[in-house]
Coordinates of C-alpha atoms and ligand atoms in Angstrom, one line a residue:
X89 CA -52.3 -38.3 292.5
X90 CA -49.7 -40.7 291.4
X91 CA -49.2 -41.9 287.6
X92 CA -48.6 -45.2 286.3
X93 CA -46.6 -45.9 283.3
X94 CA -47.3 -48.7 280.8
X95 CA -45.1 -49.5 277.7
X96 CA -47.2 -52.0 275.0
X97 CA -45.4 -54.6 273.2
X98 CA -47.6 -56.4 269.9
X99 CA -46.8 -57.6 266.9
X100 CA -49.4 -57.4 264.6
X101 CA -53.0 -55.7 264.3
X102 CA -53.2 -54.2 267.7
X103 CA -56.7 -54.0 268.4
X104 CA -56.0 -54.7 271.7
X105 CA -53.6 -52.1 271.9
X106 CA -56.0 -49.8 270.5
X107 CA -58.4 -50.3 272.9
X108 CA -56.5 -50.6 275.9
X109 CA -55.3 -47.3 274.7
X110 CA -58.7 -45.5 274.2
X111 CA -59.7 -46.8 277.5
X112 CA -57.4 -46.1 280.0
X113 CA -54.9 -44.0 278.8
X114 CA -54.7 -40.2 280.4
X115 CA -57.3 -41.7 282.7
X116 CA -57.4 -41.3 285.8
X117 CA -59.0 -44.1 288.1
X118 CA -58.5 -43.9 292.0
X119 CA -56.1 -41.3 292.0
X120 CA -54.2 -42.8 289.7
X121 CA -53.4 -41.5 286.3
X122 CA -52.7 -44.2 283.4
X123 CA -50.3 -43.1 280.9
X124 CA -49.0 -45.2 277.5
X125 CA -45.8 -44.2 277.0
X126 CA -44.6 -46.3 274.8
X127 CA -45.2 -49.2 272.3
X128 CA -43.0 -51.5 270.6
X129 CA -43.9 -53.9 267.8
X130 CA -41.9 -57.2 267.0
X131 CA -42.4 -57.1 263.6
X132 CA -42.0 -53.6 261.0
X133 CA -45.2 -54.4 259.0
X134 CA -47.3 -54.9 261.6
X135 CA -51.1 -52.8 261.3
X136 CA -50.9 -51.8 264.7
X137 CA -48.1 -49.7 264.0
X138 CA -50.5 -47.4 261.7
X139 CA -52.8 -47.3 265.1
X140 CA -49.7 -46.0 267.3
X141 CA -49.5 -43.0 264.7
X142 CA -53.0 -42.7 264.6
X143 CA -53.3 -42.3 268.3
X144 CA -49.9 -40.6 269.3
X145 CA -48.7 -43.6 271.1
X146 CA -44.9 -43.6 270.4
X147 CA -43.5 -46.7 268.3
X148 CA -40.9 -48.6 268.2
X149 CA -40.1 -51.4 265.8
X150 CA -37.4 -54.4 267.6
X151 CA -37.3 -56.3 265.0
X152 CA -38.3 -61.1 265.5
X153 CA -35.3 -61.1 263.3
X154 CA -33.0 -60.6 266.3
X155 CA -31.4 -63.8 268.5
X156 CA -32.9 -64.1 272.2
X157 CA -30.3 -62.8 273.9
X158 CA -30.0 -59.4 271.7
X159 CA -33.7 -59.1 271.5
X160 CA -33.8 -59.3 275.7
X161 CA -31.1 -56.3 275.9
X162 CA -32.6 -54.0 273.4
X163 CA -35.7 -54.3 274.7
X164 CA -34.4 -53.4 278.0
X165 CA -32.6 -50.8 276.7
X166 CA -35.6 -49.0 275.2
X167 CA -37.6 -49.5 278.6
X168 CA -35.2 -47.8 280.4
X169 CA -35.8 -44.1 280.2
X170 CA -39.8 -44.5 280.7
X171 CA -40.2 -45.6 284.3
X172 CA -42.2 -48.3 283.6
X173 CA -44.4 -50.0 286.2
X174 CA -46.6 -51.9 284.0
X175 CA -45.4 -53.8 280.4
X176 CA -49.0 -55.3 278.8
X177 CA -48.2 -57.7 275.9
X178 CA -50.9 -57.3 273.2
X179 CA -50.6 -60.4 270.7
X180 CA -46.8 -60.0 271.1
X181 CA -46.0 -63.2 269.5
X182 CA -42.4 -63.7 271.4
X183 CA -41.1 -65.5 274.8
X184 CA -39.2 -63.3 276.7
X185 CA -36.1 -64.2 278.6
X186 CA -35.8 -64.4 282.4
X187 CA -33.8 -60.7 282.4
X188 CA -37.1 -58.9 280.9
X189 CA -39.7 -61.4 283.4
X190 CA -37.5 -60.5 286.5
X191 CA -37.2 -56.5 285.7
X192 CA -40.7 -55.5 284.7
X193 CA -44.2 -56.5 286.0
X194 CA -45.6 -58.3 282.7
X195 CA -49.2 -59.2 282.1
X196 CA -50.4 -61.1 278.7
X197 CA -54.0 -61.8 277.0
X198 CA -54.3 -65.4 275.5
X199 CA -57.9 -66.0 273.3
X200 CA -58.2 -69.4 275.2
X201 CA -59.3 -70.7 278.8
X202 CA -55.6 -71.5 280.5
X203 CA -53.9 -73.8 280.5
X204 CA -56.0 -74.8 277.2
X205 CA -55.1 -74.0 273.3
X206 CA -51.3 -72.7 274.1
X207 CA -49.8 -70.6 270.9
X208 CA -50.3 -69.3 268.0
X209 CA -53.7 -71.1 266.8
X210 CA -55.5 -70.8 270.3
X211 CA -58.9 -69.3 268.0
X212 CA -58.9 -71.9 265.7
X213 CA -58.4 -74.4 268.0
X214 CA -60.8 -73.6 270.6
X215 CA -63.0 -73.4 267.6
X216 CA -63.0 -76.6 266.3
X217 CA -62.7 -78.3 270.0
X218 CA -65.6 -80.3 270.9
X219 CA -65.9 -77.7 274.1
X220 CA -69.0 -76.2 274.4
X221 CA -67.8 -72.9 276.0
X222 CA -64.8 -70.4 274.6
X223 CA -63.0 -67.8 276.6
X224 CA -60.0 -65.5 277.0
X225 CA -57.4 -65.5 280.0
X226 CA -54.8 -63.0 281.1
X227 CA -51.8 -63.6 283.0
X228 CA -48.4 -62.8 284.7
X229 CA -45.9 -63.4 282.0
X230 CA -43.4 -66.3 283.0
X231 CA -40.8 -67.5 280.8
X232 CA -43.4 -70.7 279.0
X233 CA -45.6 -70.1 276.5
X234 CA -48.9 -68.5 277.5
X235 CA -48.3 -69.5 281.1
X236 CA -48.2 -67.8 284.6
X237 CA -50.7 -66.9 287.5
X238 CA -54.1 -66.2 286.1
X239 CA -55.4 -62.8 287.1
X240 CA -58.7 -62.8 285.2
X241 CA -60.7 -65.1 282.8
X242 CA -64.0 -64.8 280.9
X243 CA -66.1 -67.7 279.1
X244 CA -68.4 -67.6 276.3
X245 CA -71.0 -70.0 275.0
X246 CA -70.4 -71.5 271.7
X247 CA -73.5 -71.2 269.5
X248 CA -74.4 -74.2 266.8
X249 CA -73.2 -73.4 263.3
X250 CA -71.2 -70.1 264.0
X251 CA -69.0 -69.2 261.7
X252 CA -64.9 -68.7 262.7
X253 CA -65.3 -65.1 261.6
X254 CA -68.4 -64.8 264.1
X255 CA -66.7 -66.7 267.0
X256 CA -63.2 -65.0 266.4
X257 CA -65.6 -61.5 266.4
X258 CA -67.0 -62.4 269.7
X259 CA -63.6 -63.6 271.4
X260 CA -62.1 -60.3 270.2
X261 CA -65.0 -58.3 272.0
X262 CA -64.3 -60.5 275.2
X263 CA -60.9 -59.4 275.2
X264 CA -61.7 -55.7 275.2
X265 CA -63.9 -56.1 278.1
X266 CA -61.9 -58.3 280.3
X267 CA -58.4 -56.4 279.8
X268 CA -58.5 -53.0 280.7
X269 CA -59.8 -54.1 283.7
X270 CA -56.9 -56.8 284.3
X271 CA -54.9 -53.9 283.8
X272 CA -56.7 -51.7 286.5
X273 CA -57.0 -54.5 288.7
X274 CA -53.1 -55.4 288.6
X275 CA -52.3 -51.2 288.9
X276 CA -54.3 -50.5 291.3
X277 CA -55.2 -53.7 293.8
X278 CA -51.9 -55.5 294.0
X279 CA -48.5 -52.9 295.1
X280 CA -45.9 -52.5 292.3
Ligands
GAR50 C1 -55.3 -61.4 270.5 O1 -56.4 -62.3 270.2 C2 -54.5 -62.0 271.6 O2 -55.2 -62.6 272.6 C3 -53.6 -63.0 270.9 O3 -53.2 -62.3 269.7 C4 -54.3 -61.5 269.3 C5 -53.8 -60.1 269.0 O4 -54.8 -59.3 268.4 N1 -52.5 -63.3 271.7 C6 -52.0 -64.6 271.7 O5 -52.4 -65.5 271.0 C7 -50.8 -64.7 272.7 N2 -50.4 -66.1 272.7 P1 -54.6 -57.8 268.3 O6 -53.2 -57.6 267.7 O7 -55.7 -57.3 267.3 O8 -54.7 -57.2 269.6

C-alpha cells in the first residue's frame, strides 16, 4: 500500500474542506491510503479554521495580508516537510505564483461551468444569468483565475422561482459529490 499526501489551502467556511476531509481522509481506495496532513487558511478568521480543530486537521494561518512574492515562499516553506503529492484548493480565494503551480500538483473547485462566472461572485452570477442550467467545475490550477485543464464538471437544472439560498444549497451539495472523486480520480488514474 502506498499513501498519498494532500495539504488543503481555504479561506473561509470550509465546507468543502470538511467534507473532503470526512470522505477520503485515512481512506484507503485501491491500495492507496489518503492522508490530510495539513491545511492552511489565507485569512485568521476564517470558520473553517474551527472545522480543522474540530477534525484534527492541522492549521495553519498565512495570512492575504502578505505581497505575492512572500506569500509564494512561505507557503512553500510550510509545504515542505509533508511530502505532498496532492495540494486541493477549497474556496482559497488567492492566485498563486508560477513557483507554487510548477512544484506541486494543484487542483481547484469553481461553483460555475468553465470558462463561465470567473471569481469571486461565480453563485450569484450564474444565478441571475439567463442560463437555464448551473454547475460546478474542477481544475488544474494555472496561474489565471479559475483556469486550467478541466478534470471534472457537473450541471444542474435551474428551477423557476428558486431562491439564491436554495440554488447556492444545491450547488454546495454538487460540489461535495463531484470533488472527492476529482480528487480520487487525479490520485489514483493519472501518475504523480
Ligand atoms: C465554494 O463554493 C468553492 O467552489 C468556491 O468557494 C466556495 C468555498 O466554500 N471557490 C471559488 O469561488 C474559487 N474561485 P467552502 O469554504 O464552504 O468550501
Amino acid at each position: 500500500m502506498v499513501a498519498k499526501n494532500i495539504a488543503i489551502l481555504f479561506s473561509g467556511n470550509g465546507s468543502n474542506l470538511e467534507n473532503l476531509y470526512l470522505k477520503l481522509h485515512n481512506k484507503i481506495f485501491n491500495d492507496v491510503k489518503i492522508e490530510f496532513k495539513i491545511a492552511i487558511s489565507s485569512r485568521k478568521d476564517a470558520y473553517g479554521i474551527t472545522r480543522c480543530n474540530n477534525l484534527g486537521l492541522k492549521c495553519e494561518i498565512l495570512s492575504s495580508k502578505e505581497n505575492k512574492e512572500n506569500y509564494d515562499l512561505k507557503l512553500l516553506d510550510i509545504l515542505k516537510p509533508y511530502s505532498i503529492d496532492l495540494v486541493v484548493l477549497a474556496g482559497f480565494m488567492r492566485i498563486l505564483g508560477d513557483e507554487v503551480i510548477n512544484a506541486y500538483k494543484i487542483i481547484n473547485i469553481h461553483p460555475s461551468i468553465l470558462p463561465l462566472f470567473k471569481g469571486a461572485n461565480a453563485i450569484v452570477e450564474s444565478y441571475q444569468s439567463d442560463m437555464k442550467v448551473a454547475g460546478v467545475s474542477v481544475h488544474y490550477v494555472s496561474s489565471e483565475l479559475d483556469s486550467g485543464e478541466l478534470i471534472d464538471q457537473d450541471t444542474l437544472k435551474k428551477i423557476d422561482n428558486e431562491d439564491l439560498k436554495s440554488f447556492e444549497n444545491r450547488i454546495h451539495n454538487l460540489e461535495y459529490e463531484i470533488y472527492p472523486k476529482a480528487v480520487l480520480k487525479v490520485l489514483l488514474e493519472c501518475k504523480i
